[in-house]
Amino acid sequence: MALDKPYLDIPGTIIFDAEQSRKGYWLNQFCMSLMKADNRARFKADERAYLDEWPMTEEQKQAVLARDLNWCMRTGGNIYFLAKIGATDGLSFQQMAGSMTGMTEEEYRDMMIKGGRSPEGNRYLGEDGDAQPQHQPQGAAGKNKGA
C-alpha cells in the first residue's frame, strides 16, 4: 500500500524518500563511481559507453547526458550524489544549483545572499510564488535556454 505523501504538493521540490532511493539506486551508484579519477577519465572519454556499463534506465542515461539535474532528480537522483557529475565537469555546487533554476551563477548567488526564495506563495502547488511551475525557469540563463 502506498504511503500518504503530503510533501508531493511542494512546488519545485523532490523529496528523496525510500521510493526515490530505490528508483535512483544505479544512477546514484554511477555518480559515486566518479569519485575515482580513473572512472572520471573513462566517463569523459566516452560518456555513453561508460553509462552503458550501469544498469540505469535509458531515461536516467539521457538525463545525465543532457546534464539536466532536475530530470536526474525526477528519475531518482540525489543532489549530493549528482554533485559528482558537476564536479567532473568542473562546476561548483553553486553553478549546478543555479542551472536547476534557470538562473546564472550570479543570479542564484544574489538570491541566496538575500535570503533565498520566500515561502510566500510557494507552500503548495497552485499558489503564485516564484518557485511555482508557471514561473519556471527563472533568470537570464533560463530565458536564454528557450531562445
Coordinates of N, CA, C and O in Angstrom, one line a residue, residues 25-110:
Y25 N 18.8 4.1 -7.5 CA 19.9 3.4 -6.9 C 21.1 3.3 -7.9 O 22.2 3.7 -7.5
W26 N 20.9 2.9 -9.1 CA 22.0 2.7 -10.0 C 22.5 4.1 -10.6 O 23.7 4.2 -10.8
L27 N 21.6 5.0 -10.7 CA 22.1 6.4 -11.1 C 23.0 6.9 -10.0 O 24.1 7.5 -10.3
N28 N 22.6 6.8 -8.8 CA 23.5 7.3 -7.7 C 24.8 6.5 -7.5 O 25.8 7.1 -7.2
Q29 N 24.7 5.2 -7.8 CA 26.0 4.4 -7.8 C 26.9 4.9 -8.9 O 28.1 5.0 -8.7
F30 N 26.4 5.1 -10.1 CA 27.2 5.7 -11.1 C 27.9 7.0 -10.7 O 29.1 7.2 -10.9
C31 N 27.1 7.9 -10.1 CA 27.6 9.2 -9.6 C 28.8 8.9 -8.6 O 29.8 9.6 -8.7
M32 N 28.6 8.0 -7.7 CA 29.6 7.7 -6.7 C 30.9 7.2 -7.4 O 32.0 7.4 -6.9
S33 N 30.7 6.5 -8.5 CA 31.9 5.9 -9.2 C 32.8 7.1 -9.7 O 34.0 6.9 -9.8
L34 N 32.2 8.3 -9.8 CA 33.0 9.4 -10.3 C 34.0 10.0 -9.3 O 34.7 10.9 -9.6
M35 N 33.9 9.4 -8.1 CA 34.9 9.9 -7.1 C 36.3 9.4 -7.4 O 37.3 9.9 -6.8
K36 N 36.4 8.4 -8.2 CA 37.7 7.8 -8.6 C 38.2 8.5 -9.9 O 37.4 8.5 -10.9
A37 N 39.4 8.9 -9.9 CA 40.0 9.6 -11.1 C 39.9 8.8 -12.4 O 39.6 9.3 -13.4
D38 N 40.2 7.5 -12.2 CA 40.2 6.6 -13.4 C 38.8 6.5 -14.0 O 38.6 6.6 -15.2
N39 N 37.8 6.5 -13.2 CA 36.4 6.4 -13.7 C 36.0 7.8 -14.3 O 35.3 7.8 -15.3
R40 N 36.4 8.9 -13.7 CA 36.1 10.2 -14.3 C 36.7 10.3 -15.7 O 36.1 10.7 -16.6
A41 N 37.9 9.8 -15.8 CA 38.6 9.8 -17.2 C 37.9 9.0 -18.2 O 37.7 9.4 -19.3
R42 N 37.5 7.8 -17.7 CA 36.7 6.9 -18.6 C 35.4 7.5 -19.0 O 35.0 7.4 -20.2
F43 N 34.7 8.1 -18.1 CA 33.4 8.8 -18.4 C 33.6 9.9 -19.4 O 32.9 10.0 -20.4
K44 N 34.6 10.8 -19.1 CA 34.8 11.9 -20.0 C 35.3 11.5 -21.4 O 35.0 12.1 -22.4
A45 N 36.0 10.3 -21.5 CA 36.4 9.9 -22.8 C 35.3 9.4 -23.7 O 35.3 9.6 -24.9
D46 N 34.3 8.7 -23.1 CA 33.2 8.2 -23.8 C 32.0 8.0 -22.9 O 31.8 7.0 -22.3
E47 N 31.3 9.1 -22.7 CA 30.2 9.2 -21.7 C 29.2 8.1 -21.9 O 28.8 7.4 -21.0
R48 N 28.7 7.9 -23.1 CA 27.7 6.9 -23.4 C 28.1 5.5 -23.1 O 27.4 4.7 -22.4
A49 N 29.3 5.2 -23.5 CA 29.9 3.8 -23.2 C 30.0 3.6 -21.7 O 29.6 2.5 -21.2
Y50 N 30.4 4.6 -21.0 CA 30.6 4.4 -19.5 C 29.2 4.3 -18.9 O 29.0 3.4 -18.0
L51 N 28.2 5.1 -19.3 CA 26.9 5.0 -18.8 C 26.3 3.6 -19.1 O 25.5 3.0 -18.2
D52 N 26.6 3.0 -20.2 CA 26.0 1.7 -20.6 C 26.6 0.6 -19.8 O 26.0 -0.5 -19.8
E53 N 27.6 0.8 -19.0 CA 28.1 -0.2 -18.1 C 27.2 -0.3 -16.9 O 27.4 -1.2 -16.1
W54 N 26.3 0.7 -16.7 CA 25.5 0.7 -15.5 C 24.1 0.3 -15.8 O 23.5 0.7 -16.9
P55 N 23.4 -0.5 -15.0 CA 22.0 -0.9 -15.3 C 21.0 0.2 -14.9 O 20.0 0.0 -14.2
M56 N 21.2 1.4 -15.5 CA 20.3 2.5 -15.3 C 19.3 2.5 -16.4 O 19.5 1.8 -17.4
T57 N 18.2 3.2 -16.2 CA 17.2 3.3 -17.2 C 17.7 4.2 -18.4 O 18.6 5.0 -18.1
E58 N 17.1 4.0 -19.5 CA 17.5 4.9 -20.6 C 17.2 6.3 -20.3 O 18.0 7.3 -20.6
E59 N 16.1 6.6 -19.6 CA 15.8 8.0 -19.2 C 16.8 8.5 -18.3 O 17.2 9.7 -18.5
Q60 N 17.3 7.8 -17.4 CA 18.4 8.3 -16.5 C 19.6 8.6 -17.3 O 20.3 9.6 -17.0
K61 N 20.0 7.7 -18.2 CA 21.2 8.0 -19.0 C 21.0 9.3 -19.8 O 21.9 10.1 -19.9
Q62 N 19.8 9.4 -20.4 CA 19.6 10.7 -21.2 C 19.6 11.9 -20.3 O 20.2 12.9 -20.7
A63 N 19.1 11.8 -19.1 CA 19.2 12.9 -18.2 C 20.6 13.3 -17.8 O 21.0 14.5 -17.8
V64 N 21.5 12.3 -17.6 CA 22.9 12.6 -17.3 C 23.5 13.2 -18.5 O 24.2 14.2 -18.4
L65 N 23.3 12.6 -19.7 CA 24.0 13.2 -20.9 C 23.5 14.6 -21.2 O 24.3 15.4 -21.7
A66 N 22.3 14.9 -20.9 CA 21.8 16.3 -21.0 C 22.2 17.2 -19.9 O 22.0 18.4 -20.0
R67 N 22.8 16.7 -18.9 CA 23.2 17.4 -17.7 C 22.1 18.2 -17.1 O 22.2 19.3 -16.6
D68 N 20.9 17.6 -17.2 CA 19.7 18.2 -16.6 C 19.4 17.6 -15.2 O 18.9 16.5 -15.1
L69 N 19.9 18.3 -14.2 CA 19.9 17.8 -12.9 C 18.4 17.7 -12.3 O 18.2 16.8 -11.5
N70 N 17.5 18.5 -12.8 CA 16.1 18.4 -12.4 C 15.6 17.0 -12.9 O 14.9 16.3 -12.2
W71 N 15.9 16.7 -14.1 CA 15.5 15.5 -14.7 C 16.1 14.3 -14.0 O 15.4 13.3 -13.7
C72 N 17.4 14.4 -13.7 CA 18.1 13.4 -12.9 C 17.4 13.1 -11.6 O 17.2 12.0 -11.1
M73 N 17.0 14.2 -10.9 CA 16.3 14.1 -9.6 C 14.9 13.4 -9.8 O 14.5 12.6 -8.9
R74 N 14.2 13.8 -10.8 CA 12.9 13.1 -11.1 C 13.0 11.6 -11.3 O 12.1 10.9 -11.0
T75 N 14.2 11.2 -11.8 CA 14.4 9.8 -12.0 C 15.1 9.1 -10.9 O 15.6 8.0 -11.0
G76 N 15.2 9.7 -9.7 CA 15.7 9.1 -8.5 C 17.1 9.6 -8.1 O 17.6 9.1 -7.1
G77 N 17.7 10.5 -8.8 CA 19.0 11.0 -8.4 C 18.9 11.9 -7.1 O 18.0 12.6 -6.9
N78 N 19.9 11.7 -6.3 CA 20.0 12.5 -5.1 C 21.1 13.6 -5.3 O 22.1 13.4 -5.9
I79 N 20.7 14.9 -5.0 CA 21.6 16.0 -5.4 C 23.0 15.9 -4.9 O 23.9 16.3 -5.5
Y80 N 23.2 15.2 -3.7 CA 24.5 15.1 -3.2 C 25.4 14.1 -4.0 O 26.6 14.2 -4.0
F81 N 24.7 13.1 -4.6 CA 25.4 12.2 -5.5 C 25.6 12.9 -6.8 O 26.6 12.7 -7.5
L82 N 24.5 13.5 -7.3 CA 24.6 14.2 -8.6 C 25.7 15.3 -8.7 O 26.2 15.6 -9.7
A83 N 26.1 15.8 -7.5 CA 27.1 16.8 -7.5 C 28.4 16.3 -8.0 O 29.3 17.0 -8.5
K84 N 28.6 14.9 -8.0 CA 29.8 14.3 -8.6 C 29.9 14.6 -10.1 O 31.0 14.7 -10.6
I85 N 28.7 14.6 -10.7 CA 28.7 14.9 -12.2 C 29.2 16.3 -12.4 O 30.1 16.6 -13.3
G86 N 28.7 17.3 -11.6 CA 29.1 18.7 -11.8 C 30.6 18.8 -11.5 O 31.3 19.5 -12.2
A87 N 31.1 18.2 -10.5 CA 32.5 18.2 -10.1 C 33.3 17.7 -11.3 O 34.4 18.2 -11.6
T88 N 32.9 16.6 -11.9 CA 33.6 16.0 -13.0 C 33.7 17.0 -14.2 O 34.6 17.0 -14.9
D89 N 32.6 17.8 -14.3 CA 32.6 18.8 -15.4 C 33.2 20.1 -15.0 O 33.2 21.1 -15.7
G90 N 33.8 20.2 -13.7 CA 34.5 21.4 -13.3 C 33.5 22.5 -12.8 O 33.9 23.6 -12.7
L91 N 32.3 22.1 -12.4 CA 31.3 23.1 -11.9 C 31.3 23.1 -10.4 O 31.4 22.1 -9.7
S92 N 31.0 24.3 -9.9 CA 30.8 24.4 -8.4 C 29.3 24.0 -8.1 O 28.5 24.0 -9.0
F93 N 29.1 23.7 -6.9 CA 27.7 23.4 -6.5 C 26.8 24.6 -6.7 O 25.6 24.4 -7.1
Q94 N 27.3 25.8 -6.5 CA 26.5 27.0 -6.8 C 26.1 27.1 -8.3 O 25.0 27.5 -8.6
Q95 N 27.1 26.8 -9.2 CA 26.8 26.8 -10.6 C 25.7 25.7 -10.9 O 24.8 26.0 -11.7
M96 N 25.8 24.6 -10.3 CA 24.8 23.5 -10.5 C 23.4 23.9 -10.0 O 22.4 23.7 -10.7
A97 N 23.4 24.5 -8.8 CA 22.1 24.9 -8.3 C 21.5 26.0 -9.1 O 20.3 26.0 -9.4
G98 N 22.3 26.9 -9.6 CA 21.8 27.9 -10.5 C 21.2 27.3 -11.8 O 20.1 27.8 -12.2
S99 N 21.8 26.3 -12.3 CA 21.3 25.7 -13.6 C 20.0 25.1 -13.3 O 19.2 24.9 -14.3
M100 N 19.7 24.6 -12.1 CA 18.4 24.0 -11.8 C 17.3 24.9 -11.8 O 16.1 24.5 -11.8
T101 N 17.6 26.2 -11.6 CA 16.5 27.2 -11.5 C 16.4 28.1 -12.8 O 15.5 28.9 -12.9
G102 N 17.4 27.9 -13.7 CA 17.4 28.7 -14.9 C 18.2 30.0 -14.7 O 18.2 30.9 -15.5
M103 N 18.8 30.2 -13.5 CA 19.5 31.4 -13.2 C 21.0 31.2 -13.5 O 21.5 30.1 -13.6
T104 N 21.6 32.4 -13.7 CA 23.0 32.3 -13.9 C 23.6 32.1 -12.5 O 22.9 32.2 -11.5
E105 N 24.9 31.8 -12.4 CA 25.5 31.6 -11.1 C 25.4 32.9 -10.3 O 25.1 32.8 -9.1
E106 N 25.6 34.1 -10.9 CA 25.5 35.3 -10.2 C 24.1 35.6 -9.6 O 23.9 36.0 -8.5
E107 N 23.0 35.3 -10.5 CA 21.7 35.5 -10.1 C 21.3 34.6 -8.9 O 20.7 35.0 -7.9
Y108 N 21.8 33.3 -9.0 CA 21.5 32.4 -7.9 C 22.2 32.8 -6.6 O 21.6 32.8 -5.5
R109 N 23.5 33.2 -6.7 CA 24.2 33.7 -5.6 C 23.5 34.9 -4.9 O 23.3 34.9 -3.7
D110 N 23.1 35.8 -5.7 CA 22.5 37.0 -5.2 C 21.2 36.7 -4.5 O 20.8 37.2 -3.5

